[in-house]
mmCIF file of C-alpha atoms in Angstrom:
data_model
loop_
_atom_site.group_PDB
_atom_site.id
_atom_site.type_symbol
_atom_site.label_atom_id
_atom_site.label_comp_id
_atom_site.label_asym_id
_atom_site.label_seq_id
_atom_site.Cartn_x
_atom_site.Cartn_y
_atom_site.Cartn_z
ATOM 1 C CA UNK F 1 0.000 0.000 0.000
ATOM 2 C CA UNK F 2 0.867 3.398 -0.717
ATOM 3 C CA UNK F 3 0.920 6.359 2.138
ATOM 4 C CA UNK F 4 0.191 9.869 0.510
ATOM 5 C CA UNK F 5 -1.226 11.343 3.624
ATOM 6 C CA UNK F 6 -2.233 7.669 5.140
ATOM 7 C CA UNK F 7 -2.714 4.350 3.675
ATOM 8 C CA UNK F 8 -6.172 4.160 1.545
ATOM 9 C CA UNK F 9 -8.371 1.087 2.520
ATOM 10 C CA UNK F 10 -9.667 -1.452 -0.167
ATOM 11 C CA UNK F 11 -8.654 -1.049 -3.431
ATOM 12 C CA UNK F 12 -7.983 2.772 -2.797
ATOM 13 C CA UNK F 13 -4.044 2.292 -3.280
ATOM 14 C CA UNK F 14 -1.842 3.059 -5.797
ATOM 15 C CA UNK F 15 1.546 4.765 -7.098
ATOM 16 C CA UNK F 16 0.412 7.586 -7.875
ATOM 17 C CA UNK F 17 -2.058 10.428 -7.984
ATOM 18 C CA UNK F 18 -4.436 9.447 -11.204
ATOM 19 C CA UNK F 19 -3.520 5.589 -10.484
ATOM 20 C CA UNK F 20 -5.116 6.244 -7.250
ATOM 21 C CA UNK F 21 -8.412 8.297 -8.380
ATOM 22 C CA UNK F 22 -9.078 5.982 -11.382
ATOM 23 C CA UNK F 23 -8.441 2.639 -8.485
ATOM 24 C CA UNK F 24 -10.957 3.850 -5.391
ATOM 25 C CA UNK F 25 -13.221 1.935 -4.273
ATOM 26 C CA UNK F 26 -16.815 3.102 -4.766
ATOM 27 C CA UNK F 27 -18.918 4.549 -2.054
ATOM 28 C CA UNK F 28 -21.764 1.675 -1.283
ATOM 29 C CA UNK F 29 -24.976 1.388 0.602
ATOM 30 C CA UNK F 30 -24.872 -1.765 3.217
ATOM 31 C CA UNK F 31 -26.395 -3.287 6.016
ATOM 32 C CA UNK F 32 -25.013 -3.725 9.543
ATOM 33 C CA UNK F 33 -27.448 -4.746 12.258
ATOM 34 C CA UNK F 34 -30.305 -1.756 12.871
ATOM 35 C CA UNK F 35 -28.355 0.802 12.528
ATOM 36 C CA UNK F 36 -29.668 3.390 9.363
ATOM 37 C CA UNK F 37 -27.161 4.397 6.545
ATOM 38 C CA UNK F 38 -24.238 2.376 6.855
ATOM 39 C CA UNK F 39 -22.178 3.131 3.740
ATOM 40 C CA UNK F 40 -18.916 0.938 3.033
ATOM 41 C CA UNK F 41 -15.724 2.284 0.868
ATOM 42 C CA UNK F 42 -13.283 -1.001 0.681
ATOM 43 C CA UNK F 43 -13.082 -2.179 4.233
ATOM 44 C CA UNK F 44 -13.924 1.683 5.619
ATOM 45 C CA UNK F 45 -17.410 1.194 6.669
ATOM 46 C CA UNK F 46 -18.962 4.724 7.926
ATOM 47 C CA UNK F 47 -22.187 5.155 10.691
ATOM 48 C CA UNK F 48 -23.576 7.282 12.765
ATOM 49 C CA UNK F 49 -24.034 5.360 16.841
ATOM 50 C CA UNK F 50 -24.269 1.810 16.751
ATOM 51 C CA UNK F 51 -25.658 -0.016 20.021
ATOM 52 C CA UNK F 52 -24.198 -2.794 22.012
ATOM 53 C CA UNK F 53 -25.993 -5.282 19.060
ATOM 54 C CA UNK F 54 -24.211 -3.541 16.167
ATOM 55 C CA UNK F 55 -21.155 -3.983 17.767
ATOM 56 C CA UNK F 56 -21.110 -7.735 18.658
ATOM 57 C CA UNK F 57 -22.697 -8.206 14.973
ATOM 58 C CA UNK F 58 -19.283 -6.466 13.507
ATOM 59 C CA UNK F 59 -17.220 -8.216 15.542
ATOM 60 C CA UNK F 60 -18.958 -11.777 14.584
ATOM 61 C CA UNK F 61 -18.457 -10.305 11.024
ATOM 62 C CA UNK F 62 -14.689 -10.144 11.506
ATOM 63 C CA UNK F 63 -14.130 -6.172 12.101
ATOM 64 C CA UNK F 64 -10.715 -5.408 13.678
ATOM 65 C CA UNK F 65 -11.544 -2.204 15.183
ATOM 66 C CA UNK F 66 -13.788 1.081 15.800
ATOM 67 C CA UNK F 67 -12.971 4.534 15.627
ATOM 68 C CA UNK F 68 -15.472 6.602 17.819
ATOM 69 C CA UNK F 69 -15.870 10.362 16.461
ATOM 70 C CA UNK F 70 -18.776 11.636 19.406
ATOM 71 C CA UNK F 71 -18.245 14.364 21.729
ATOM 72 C CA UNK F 72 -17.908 13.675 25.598
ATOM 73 C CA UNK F 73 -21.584 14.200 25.744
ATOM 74 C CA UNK F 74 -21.949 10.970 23.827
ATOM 75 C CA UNK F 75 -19.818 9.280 25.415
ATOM 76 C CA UNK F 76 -21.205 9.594 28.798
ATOM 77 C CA UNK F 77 -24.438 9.066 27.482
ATOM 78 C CA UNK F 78 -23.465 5.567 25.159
ATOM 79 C CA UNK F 79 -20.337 4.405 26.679
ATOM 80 C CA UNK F 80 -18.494 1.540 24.016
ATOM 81 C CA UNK F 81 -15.482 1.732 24.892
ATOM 82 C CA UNK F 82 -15.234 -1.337 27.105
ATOM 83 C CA UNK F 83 -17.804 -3.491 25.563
ATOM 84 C CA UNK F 84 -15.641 -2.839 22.159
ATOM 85 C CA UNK F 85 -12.787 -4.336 23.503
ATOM 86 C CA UNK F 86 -14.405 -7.028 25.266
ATOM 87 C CA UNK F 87 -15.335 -8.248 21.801
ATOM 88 C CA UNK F 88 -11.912 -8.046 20.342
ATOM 89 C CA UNK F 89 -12.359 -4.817 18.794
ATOM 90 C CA UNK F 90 -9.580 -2.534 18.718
ATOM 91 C CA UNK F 91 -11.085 0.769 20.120
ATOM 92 C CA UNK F 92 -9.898 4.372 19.394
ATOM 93 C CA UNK F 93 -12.036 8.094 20.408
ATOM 94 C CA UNK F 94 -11.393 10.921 18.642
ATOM 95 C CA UNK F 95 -13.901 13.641 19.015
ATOM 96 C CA UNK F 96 -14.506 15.553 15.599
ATOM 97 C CA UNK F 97 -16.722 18.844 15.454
ATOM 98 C CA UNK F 98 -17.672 19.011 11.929
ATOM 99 C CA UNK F 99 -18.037 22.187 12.288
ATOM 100 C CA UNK F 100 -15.236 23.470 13.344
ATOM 101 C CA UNK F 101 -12.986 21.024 12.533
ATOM 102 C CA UNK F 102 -9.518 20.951 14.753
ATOM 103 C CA UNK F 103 -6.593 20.079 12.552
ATOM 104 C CA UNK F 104 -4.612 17.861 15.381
ATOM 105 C CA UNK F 105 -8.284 16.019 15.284
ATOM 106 C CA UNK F 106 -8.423 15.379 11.788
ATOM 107 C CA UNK F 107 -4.681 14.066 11.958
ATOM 108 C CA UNK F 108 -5.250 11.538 14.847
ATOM 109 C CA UNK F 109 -8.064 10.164 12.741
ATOM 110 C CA UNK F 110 -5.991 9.815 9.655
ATOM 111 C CA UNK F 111 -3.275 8.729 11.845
ATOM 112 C CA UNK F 112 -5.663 5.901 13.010
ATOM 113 C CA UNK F 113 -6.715 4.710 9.536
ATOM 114 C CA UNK F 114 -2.751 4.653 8.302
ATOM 115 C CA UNK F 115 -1.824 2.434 11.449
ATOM 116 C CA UNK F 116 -5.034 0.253 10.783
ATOM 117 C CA UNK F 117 -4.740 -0.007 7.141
ATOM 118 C CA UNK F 118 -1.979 -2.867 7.870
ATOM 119 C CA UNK F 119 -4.472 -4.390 9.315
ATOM 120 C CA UNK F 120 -6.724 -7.244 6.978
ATOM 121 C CA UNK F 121 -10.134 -6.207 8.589
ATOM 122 C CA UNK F 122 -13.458 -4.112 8.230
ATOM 123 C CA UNK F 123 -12.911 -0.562 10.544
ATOM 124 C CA UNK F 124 -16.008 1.467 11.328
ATOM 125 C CA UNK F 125 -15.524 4.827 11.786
ATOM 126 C CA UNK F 126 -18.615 6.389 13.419
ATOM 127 C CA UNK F 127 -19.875 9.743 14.732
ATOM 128 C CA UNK F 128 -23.501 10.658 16.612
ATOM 129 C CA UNK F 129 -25.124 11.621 13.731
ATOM 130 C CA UNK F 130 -22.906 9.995 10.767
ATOM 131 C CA UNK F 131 -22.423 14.053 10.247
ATOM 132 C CA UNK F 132 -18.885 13.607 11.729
ATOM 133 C CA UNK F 133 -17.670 10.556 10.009
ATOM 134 C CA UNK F 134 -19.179 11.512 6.551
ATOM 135 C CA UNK F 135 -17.269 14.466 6.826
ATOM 136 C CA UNK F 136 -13.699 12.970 7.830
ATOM 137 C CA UNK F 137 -14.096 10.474 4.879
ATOM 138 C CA UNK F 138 -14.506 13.154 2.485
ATOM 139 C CA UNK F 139 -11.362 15.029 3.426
ATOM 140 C CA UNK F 140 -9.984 11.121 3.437
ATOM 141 C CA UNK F 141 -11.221 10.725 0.499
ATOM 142 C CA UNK F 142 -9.738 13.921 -1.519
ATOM 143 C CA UNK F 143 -6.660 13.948 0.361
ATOM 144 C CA UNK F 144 -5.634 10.176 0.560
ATOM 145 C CA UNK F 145 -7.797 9.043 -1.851
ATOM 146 C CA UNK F 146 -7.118 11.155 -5.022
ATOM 147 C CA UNK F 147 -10.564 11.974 -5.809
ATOM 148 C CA UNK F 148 -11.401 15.348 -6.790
ATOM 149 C CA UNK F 149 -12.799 17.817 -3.850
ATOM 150 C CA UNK F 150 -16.442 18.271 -5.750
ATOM 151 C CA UNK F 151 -16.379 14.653 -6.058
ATOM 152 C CA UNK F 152 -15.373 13.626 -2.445
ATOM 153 C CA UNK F 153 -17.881 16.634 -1.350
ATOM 154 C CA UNK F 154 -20.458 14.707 -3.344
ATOM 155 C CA UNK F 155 -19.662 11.302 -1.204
ATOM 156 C CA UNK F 156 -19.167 12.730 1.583
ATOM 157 C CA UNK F 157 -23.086 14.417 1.305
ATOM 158 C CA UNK F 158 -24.246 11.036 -0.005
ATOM 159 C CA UNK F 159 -22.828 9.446 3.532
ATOM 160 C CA UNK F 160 -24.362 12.018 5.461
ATOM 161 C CA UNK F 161 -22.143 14.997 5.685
ATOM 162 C CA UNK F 162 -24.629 18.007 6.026
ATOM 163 C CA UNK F 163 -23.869 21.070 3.229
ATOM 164 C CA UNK F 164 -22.483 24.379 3.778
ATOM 165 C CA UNK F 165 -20.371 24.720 7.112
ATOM 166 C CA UNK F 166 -18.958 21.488 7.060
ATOM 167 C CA UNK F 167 -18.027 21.610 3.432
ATOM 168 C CA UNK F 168 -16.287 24.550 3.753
ATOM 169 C CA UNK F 169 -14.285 22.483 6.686
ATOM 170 C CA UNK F 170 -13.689 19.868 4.478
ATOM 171 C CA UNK F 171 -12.037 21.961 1.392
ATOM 172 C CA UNK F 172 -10.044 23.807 4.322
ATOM 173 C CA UNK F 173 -8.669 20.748 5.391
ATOM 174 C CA UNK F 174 -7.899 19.396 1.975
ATOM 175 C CA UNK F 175 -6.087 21.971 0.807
ATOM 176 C CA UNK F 176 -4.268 21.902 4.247
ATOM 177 C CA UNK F 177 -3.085 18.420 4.233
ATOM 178 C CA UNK F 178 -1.785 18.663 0.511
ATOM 179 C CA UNK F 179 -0.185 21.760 0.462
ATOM 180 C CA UNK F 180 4.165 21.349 0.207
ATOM 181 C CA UNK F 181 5.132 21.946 3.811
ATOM 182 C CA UNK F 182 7.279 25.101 4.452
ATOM 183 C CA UNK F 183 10.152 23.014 4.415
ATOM 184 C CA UNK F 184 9.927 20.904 1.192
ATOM 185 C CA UNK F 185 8.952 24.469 -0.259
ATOM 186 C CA UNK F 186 12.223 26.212 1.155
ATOM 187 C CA UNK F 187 14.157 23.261 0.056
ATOM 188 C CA UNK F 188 12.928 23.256 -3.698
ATOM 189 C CA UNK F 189 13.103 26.991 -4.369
ATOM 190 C CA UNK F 190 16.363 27.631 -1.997
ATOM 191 C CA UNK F 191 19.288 28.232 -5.136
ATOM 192 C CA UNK F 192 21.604 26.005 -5.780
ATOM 193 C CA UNK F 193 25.566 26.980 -4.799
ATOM 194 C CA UNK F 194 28.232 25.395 -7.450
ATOM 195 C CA UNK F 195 30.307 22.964 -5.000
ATOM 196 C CA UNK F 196 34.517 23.291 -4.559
ATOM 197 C CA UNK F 197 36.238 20.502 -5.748
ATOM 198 C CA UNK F 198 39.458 19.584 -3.687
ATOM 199 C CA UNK F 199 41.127 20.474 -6.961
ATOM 200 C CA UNK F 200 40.124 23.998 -6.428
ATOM 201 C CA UNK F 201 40.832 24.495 -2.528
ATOM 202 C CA UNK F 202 43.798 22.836 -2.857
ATOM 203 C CA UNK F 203 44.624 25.235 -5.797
ATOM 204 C CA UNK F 204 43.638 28.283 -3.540
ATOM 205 C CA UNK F 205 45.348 27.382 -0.478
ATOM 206 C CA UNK F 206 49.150 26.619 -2.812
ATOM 207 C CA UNK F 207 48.157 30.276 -4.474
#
């Protein structure tokens, strides 16, 4: 697999930029337990809260782990944690305001998927609302991916992102994570000084 920001799940990996946009795995429609709008892209399956059932089913399904997107609230309200890990599930919280997404945030999460991409298993990623997690795997799935920002807006409405604010977060963040960092940028344009052969310095310091 190939990292460009972190390792794409499925079939989303390539060598390079328009190998990886023409190779991504489709967004998909699929069932998991009750829960509403479960949507699947390679072995990134995306939700808004499951329930104690939903979570035994994934693990009986073979799911390695769960990356929890709610706020504290939530998680007071529906702890998982334990019962996740009970099951065999690797368990991870991030909370993501989508917003007013944080940056750090958004890397953890990507973080998570690149460390859990070696792994050969389903990961849900899931948020209160599915808001959250639709609108992480649209910035996942411009800036990882390869797919153009309209088109991973598109997906990421389709999952259940909700328009307007949160798109705006998720172009921010897009452009943030694939801009040249300050050093690669000083390093390319910095000019280049003609080195001294030993020829030379030993000719200068006989002069």
């Amino acid at each position: 697999m190939t990292v460009v920001v972190v390792t794409a799940f499925g079939s989303g990996c390539a060598s390079s930029d328009e190998a990886r946009a023409a190779d991504v795995a489709p967004l998909e429609t699929v069932e998991l337990g009750a829960l509403d709008s479960v949507f699947r892209c390679g072995d990134l399956y995306l939700a808004s809260e499951p329930d104690a059932e939903v979570l035994d089913l994934a693990a009986r399904r073979g799911f390695g782990a769960v990356i929890d997107l709610r706020n504290e609230a939530a998680l007071e309200r529906t702890p998982l944690s334990s019962q996740a890990r009970r099951l065999g599930l690797s368990y991870s919280h991030v909370a993501i305001d989508p917003l007013a997404l944080d940056d750090a945030a958004v890397d953890r999460v990507l973080a998570e998927l690149d460390a859990l991409s070696a792994v050969d298993a389903p990961v849900l990623l899931f948020s209160d609302t599915g808001d959250g997690s639709a609108t992480v795997f649209a910035i996942y799935r411009a800036a990882v991916q390869g797919v153009g920002v309209e088109e991973a807006l598109a997906d990421g409405r389709a999952a259940g992102m909700k328009p307007g604010v949160s798109e705006a977060q998720v172009v921010r963040q897009v452009e943030r994570l694939l801009e040249p960092s300050a050093d690669s940028a000083d390093a390319t344009n910095a000019p280049t000084t003609p080195s001294t052969s030993s020829s030379e310095s030993d000719a200068g310091g006989n002069a």
